[in-house]
Short mmCIF file of C-alpha atoms in Angstrom, two decimals:
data_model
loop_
_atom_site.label_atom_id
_atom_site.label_comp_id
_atom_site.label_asym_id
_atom_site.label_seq_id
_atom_site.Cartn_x
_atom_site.Cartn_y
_atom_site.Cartn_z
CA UNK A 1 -0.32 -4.07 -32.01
CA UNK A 2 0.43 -6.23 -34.85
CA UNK A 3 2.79 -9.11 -34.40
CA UNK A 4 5.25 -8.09 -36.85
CA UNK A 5 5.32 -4.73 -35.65
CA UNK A 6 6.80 -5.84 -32.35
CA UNK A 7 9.01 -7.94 -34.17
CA UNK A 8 10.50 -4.55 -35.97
CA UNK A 9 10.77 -2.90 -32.78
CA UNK A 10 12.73 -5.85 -31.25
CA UNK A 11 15.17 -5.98 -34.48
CA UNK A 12 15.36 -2.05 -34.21
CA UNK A 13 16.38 -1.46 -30.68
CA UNK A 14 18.81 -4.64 -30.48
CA UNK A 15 20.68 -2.60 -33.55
CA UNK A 16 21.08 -0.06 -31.68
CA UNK A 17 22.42 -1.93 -28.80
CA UNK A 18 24.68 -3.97 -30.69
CA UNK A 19 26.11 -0.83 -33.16
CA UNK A 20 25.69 -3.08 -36.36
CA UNK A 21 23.20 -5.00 -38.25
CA UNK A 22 25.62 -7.85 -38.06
CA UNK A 23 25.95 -7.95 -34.11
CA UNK A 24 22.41 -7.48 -33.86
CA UNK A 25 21.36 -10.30 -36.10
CA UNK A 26 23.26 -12.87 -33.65
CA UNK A 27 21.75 -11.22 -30.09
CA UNK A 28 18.64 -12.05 -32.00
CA UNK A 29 19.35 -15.03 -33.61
CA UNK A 30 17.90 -14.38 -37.39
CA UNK A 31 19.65 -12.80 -40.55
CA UNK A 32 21.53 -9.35 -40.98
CA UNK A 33 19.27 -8.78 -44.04
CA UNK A 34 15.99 -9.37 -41.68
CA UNK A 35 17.55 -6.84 -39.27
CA UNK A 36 17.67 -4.44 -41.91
CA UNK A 37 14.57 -4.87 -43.77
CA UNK A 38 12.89 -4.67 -40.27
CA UNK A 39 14.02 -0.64 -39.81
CA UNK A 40 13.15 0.01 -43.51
CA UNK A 41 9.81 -1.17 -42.58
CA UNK A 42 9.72 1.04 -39.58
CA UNK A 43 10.96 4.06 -41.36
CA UNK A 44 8.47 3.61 -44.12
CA UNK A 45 5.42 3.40 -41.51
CA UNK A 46 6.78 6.14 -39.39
CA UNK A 47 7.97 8.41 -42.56
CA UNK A 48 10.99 9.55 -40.49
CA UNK A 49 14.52 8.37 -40.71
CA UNK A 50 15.79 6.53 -37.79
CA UNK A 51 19.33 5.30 -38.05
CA UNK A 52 22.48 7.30 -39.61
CA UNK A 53 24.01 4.40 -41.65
CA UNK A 54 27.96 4.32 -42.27
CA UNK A 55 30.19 1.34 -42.86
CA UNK A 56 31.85 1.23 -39.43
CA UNK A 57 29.10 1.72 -37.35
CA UNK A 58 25.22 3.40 -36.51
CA UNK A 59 24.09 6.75 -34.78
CA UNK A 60 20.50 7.53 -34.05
CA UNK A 61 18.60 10.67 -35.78
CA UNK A 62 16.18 13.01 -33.11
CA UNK A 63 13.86 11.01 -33.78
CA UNK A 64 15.32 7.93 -33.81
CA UNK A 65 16.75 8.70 -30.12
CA UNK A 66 12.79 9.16 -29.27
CA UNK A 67 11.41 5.90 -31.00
CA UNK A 68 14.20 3.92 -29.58
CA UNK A 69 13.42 5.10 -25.74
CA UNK A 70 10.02 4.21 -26.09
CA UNK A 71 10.53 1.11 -27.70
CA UNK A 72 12.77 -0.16 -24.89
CA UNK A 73 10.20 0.71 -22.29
CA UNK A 74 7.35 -1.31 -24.54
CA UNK A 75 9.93 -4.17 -25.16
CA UNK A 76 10.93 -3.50 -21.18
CA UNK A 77 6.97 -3.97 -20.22
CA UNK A 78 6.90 -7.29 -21.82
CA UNK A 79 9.19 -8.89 -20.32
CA UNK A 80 7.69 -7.71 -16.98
CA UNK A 81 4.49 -9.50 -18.09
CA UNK A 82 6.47 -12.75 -18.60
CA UNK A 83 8.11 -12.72 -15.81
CA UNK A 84 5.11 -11.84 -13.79
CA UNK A 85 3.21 -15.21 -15.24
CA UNK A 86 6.06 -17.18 -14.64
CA UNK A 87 6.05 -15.77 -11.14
CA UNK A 88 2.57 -17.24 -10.60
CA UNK A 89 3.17 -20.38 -11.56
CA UNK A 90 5.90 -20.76 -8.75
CA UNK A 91 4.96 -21.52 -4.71
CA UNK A 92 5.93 -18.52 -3.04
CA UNK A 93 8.60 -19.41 -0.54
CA UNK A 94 11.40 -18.20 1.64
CA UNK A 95 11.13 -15.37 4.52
CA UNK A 96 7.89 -12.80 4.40
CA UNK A 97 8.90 -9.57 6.38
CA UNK A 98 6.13 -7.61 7.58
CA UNK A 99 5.38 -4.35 9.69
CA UNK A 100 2.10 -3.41 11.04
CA UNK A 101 0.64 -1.12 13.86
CA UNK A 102 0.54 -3.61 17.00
CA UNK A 103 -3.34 -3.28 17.75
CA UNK A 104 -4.03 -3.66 14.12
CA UNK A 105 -1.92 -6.39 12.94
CA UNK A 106 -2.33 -8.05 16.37
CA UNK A 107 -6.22 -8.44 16.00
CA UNK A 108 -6.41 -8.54 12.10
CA UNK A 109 -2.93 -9.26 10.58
CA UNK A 110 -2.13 -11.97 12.97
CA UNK A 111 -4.85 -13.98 12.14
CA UNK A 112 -4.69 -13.56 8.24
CA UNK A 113 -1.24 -14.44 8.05
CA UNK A 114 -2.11 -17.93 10.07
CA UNK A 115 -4.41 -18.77 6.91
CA UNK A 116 -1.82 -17.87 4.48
CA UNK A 117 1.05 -19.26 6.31
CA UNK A 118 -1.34 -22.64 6.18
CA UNK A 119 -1.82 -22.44 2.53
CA UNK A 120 1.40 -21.19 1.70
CA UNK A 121 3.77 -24.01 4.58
CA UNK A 122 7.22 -22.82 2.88
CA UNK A 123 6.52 -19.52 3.74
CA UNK A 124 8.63 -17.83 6.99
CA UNK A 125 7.22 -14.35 8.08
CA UNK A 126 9.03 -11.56 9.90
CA UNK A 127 6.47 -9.58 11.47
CA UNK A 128 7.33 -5.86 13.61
CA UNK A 129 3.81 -5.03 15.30
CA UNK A 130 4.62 -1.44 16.30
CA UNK A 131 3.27 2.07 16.32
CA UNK A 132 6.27 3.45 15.53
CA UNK A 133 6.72 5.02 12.08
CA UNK A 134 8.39 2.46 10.54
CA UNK A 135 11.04 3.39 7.17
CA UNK A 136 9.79 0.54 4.21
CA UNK A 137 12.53 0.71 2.47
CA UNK A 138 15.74 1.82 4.89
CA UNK A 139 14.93 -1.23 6.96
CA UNK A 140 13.92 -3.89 4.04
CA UNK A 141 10.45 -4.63 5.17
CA UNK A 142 8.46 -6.61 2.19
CA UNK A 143 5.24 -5.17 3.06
CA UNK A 144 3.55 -2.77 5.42
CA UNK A 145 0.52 -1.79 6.93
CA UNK A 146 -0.52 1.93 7.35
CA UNK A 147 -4.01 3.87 8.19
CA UNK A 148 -4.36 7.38 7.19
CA UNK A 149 -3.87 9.37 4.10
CA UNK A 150 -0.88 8.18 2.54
CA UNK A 151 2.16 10.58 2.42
CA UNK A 152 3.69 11.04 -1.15
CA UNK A 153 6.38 8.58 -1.75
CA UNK A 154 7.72 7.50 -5.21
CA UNK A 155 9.65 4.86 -3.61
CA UNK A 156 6.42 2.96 -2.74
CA UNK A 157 3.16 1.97 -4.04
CA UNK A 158 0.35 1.94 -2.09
CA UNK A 159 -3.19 0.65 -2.23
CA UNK A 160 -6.31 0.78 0.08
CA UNK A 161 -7.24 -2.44 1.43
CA UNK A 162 -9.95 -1.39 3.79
CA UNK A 163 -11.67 1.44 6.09
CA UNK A 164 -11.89 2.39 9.69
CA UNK A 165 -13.02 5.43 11.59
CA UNK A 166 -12.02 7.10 14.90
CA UNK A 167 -14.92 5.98 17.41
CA UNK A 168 -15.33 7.96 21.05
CA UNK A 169 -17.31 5.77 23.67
CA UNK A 170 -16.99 4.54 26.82
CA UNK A 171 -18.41 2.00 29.27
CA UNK A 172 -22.41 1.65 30.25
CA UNK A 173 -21.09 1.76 33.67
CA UNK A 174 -19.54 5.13 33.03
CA UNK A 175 -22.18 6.53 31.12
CA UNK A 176 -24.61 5.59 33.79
CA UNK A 177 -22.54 7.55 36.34
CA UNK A 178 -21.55 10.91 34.19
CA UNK A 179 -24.11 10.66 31.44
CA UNK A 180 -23.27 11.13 27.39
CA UNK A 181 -21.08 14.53 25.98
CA UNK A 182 -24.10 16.15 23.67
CA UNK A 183 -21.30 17.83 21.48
CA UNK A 184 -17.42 17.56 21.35
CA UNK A 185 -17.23 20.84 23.71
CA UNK A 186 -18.56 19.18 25.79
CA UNK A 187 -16.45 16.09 26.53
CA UNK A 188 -14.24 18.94 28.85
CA UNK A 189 -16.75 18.05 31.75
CA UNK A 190 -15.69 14.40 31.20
CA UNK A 191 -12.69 12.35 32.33
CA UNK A 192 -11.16 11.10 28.84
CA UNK A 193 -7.80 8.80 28.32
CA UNK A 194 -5.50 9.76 25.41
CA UNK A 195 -3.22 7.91 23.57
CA UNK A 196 0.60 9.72 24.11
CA UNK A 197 3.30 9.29 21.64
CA UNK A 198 6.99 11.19 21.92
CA UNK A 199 5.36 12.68 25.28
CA UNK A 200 2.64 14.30 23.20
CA UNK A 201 -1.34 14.00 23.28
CA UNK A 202 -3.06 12.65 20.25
CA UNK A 203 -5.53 15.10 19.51
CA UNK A 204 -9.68 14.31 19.13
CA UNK A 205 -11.07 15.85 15.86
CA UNK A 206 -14.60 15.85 15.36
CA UNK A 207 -16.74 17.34 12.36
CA UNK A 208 -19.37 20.04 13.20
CA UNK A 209 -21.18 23.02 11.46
CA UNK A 210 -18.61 24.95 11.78
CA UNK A 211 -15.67 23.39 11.01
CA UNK A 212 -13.35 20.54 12.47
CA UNK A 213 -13.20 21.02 16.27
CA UNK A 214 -10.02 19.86 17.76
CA UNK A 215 -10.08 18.22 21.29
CA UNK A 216 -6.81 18.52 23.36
CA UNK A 217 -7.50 17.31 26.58
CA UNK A 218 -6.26 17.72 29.08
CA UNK A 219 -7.19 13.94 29.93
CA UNK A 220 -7.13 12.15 33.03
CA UNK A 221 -5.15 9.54 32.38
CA UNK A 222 -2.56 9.47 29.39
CA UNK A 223 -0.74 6.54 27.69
CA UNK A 224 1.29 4.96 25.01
CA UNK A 225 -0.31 1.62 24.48
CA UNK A 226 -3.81 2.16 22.51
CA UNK A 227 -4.65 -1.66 24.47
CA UNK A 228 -4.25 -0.04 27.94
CA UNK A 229 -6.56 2.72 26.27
CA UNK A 230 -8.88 0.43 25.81
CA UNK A 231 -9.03 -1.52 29.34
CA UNK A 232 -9.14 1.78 30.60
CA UNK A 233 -12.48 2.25 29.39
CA UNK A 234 -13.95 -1.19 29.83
CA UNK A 235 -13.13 -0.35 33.98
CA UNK A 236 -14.88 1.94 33.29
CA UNK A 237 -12.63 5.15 33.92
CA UNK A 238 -13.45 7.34 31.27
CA UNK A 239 -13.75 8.24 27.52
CA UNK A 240 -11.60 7.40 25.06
CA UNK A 241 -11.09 8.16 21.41
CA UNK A 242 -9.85 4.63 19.60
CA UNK A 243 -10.04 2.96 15.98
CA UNK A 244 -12.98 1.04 15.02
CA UNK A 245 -11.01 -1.85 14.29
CA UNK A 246 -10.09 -2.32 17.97
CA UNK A 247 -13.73 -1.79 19.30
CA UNK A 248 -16.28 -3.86 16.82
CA UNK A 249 -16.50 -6.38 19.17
CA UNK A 250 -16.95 -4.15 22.23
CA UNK A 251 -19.54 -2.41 20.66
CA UNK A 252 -21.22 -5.57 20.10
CA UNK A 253 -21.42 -7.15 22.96
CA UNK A 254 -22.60 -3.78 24.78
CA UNK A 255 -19.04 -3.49 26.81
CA UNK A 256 -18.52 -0.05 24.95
CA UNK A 257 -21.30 2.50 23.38
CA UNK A 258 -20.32 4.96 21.15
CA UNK A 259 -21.18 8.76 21.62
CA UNK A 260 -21.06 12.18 19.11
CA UNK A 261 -21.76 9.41 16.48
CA UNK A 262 -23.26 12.87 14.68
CA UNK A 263 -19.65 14.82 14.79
CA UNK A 264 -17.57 12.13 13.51
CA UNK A 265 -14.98 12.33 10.94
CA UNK A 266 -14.86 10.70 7.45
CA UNK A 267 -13.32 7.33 7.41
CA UNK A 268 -9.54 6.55 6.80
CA UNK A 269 -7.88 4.11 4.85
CA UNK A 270 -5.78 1.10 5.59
CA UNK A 271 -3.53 0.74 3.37
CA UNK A 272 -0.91 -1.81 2.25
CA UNK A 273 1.76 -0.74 1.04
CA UNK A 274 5.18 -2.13 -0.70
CA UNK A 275 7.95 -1.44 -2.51
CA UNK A 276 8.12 0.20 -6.06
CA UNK A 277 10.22 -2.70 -7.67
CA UNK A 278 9.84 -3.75 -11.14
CA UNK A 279 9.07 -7.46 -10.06
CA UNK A 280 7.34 -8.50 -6.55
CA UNK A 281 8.83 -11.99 -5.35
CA UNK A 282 6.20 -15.05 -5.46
CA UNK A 283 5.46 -14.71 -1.46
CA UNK A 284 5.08 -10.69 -1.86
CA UNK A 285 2.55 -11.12 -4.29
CA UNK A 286 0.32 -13.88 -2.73
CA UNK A 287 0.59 -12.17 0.38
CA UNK A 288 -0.90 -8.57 -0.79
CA UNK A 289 -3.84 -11.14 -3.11
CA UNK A 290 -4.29 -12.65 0.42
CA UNK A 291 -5.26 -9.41 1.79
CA UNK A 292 -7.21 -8.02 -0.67
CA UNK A 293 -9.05 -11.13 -1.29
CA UNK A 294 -10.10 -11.32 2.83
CA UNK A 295 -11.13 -7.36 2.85
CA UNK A 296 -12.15 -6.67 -0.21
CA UNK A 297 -15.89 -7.78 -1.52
CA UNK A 298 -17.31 -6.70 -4.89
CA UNK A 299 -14.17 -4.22 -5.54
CA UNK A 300 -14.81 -2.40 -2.42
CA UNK A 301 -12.45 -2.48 0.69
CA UNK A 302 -13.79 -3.42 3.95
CA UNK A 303 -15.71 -0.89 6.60
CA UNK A 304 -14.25 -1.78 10.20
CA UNK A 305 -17.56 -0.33 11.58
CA UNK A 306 -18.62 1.33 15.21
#
């Protein structure tokens, strides 16, 4: 867009804000004549009238009630890019609040926010580590962490940060003892440990040939604390159905193997996500660049693999 062009658009929309030429030539600090000569021009390109003229005062045509919305949102985006540059150039400060669910931001969170927390010192943080569901915006959280399909929310914008899948395994010991589930109907012949929430069972979901099959238990042992879940199966005491991003390292080292590798779902996304404000503070923004930077390689978010 030429450079004069915006200027016309600026002249024309603070005329219509101000109700004169005159008014609007001092908001904008240059001549009444300029003012005018600037909506001529814009007529003339546009071949539409845009202002009813009268000596006491201005009215917008149609189509002058259409030009002048979008020009305030062009003239509206501006700004936004201004301010976002300026933001950059400031050290993000002040009191980072932060929600996460607890294995997740315990093991992966935690750790980030020590490294940004060391390159950002005037930075405070907040943090709620909780598998609750946990309301963004009714209790003023900055930022928060969430994995699974995101649910529509115009509120909130959201991007995916990284991948994990659901992983079933259990220990060597255990396997040894009871030997590997062939297919997901198969796991009822197995002791398994679900994770509870509200007093009900998480479900298993597996993909086969013919469709998803859904595995309800009933399980041995049942609790609300996805850690216990996981001590529970490093003793040894059964299968258990758990994120990847809590078992990498178990998997590794050989204290876990994973079974039904061949039924397992697609992977889900972690996602950060924040508020839908015009303008993101300083420490919002460096914060969500922090994360992205650590999981995201070549434009494509992280794999927490099994």
């Amino acid at each position: 867009m030429e450079i004069n062009r915006i200027s016309d658009i600026a002249a024309f929309v603070a005329a219509v804000k101000a109700g004169s030429y005159t008014q609007a030539a001092r908001s904008v600090g240059i001549t009444r004549s300029a003012i005018g000569k600037a909506i001529v021009r814009l007529e003339a390109r546009l071949g539409v009238r845009l202002l009813h003229r009268t000596t006491r005062r201005l009215s917008l045509t149609e189509e002058g009630r259409i030009l002048y919305d979008r020009c305030q949102q062009i003239l509206d985006d501006l700004e936004e890019v201004d301010e976002i540059m300026a933001s950059r150039r400031v050290t993000p400060s002040g009191i980072l609040k932060l929600t996460a669910p607890l294995s997740f931001g315990q093991r992966h969170v935690l750790p980030l926010l020590h490294r940004f927390q060391s390159r950002w010192p005037a930075i405070q943080a907040n943090l709620s580590f909780t598998d609750r569901y946990v309301d963004l915006i009714e209790e003023g959280y900055d930022i928060a962490v969430r994995i699974g399909e995101p649910q529509v929310d115009s509120r909130i914008i959201t991007r995916t940060v990284a991948w994990q899948h659901m992983l079933t395994c259990a220990s060597p010991d255990y396997l040894q003892r009871r030997g590997a589930p062939e297919t997901p109907a198969a796991l009822h012949e197995h002791d398994t440990v679900f994770f509870m929430n509200a007093d009900r069972r998480r479900s298993w979901r597996f993909e086969t040939d013919a469709g998803v099959y859904v595995f309800e238990g009933p399980g041995k042992l049942n609790a609300d604390s996805s850690e216990a879940i996981r001590e529970s199966a490093l003793a040894g005491f059964g299968l258990v159905h758990l994120p990847s991003y809590m078992l990498e390292k178990d998997l590794q080292q050989g204290k876990l193997v994973s079974v039904l590798e061949a039924y397992r779902e697609a992977a889900e996304p972690i996602r950060v996500i924040y508020p839908s404000k015009r303008h993101l503070s300083p420490r919002v923004r460096a914060f969500i660049d922090c994360m992205t930077e650590t999981w995201q390689a070549d434009d494509k978010a992280y794999q927490f693999s099994g």
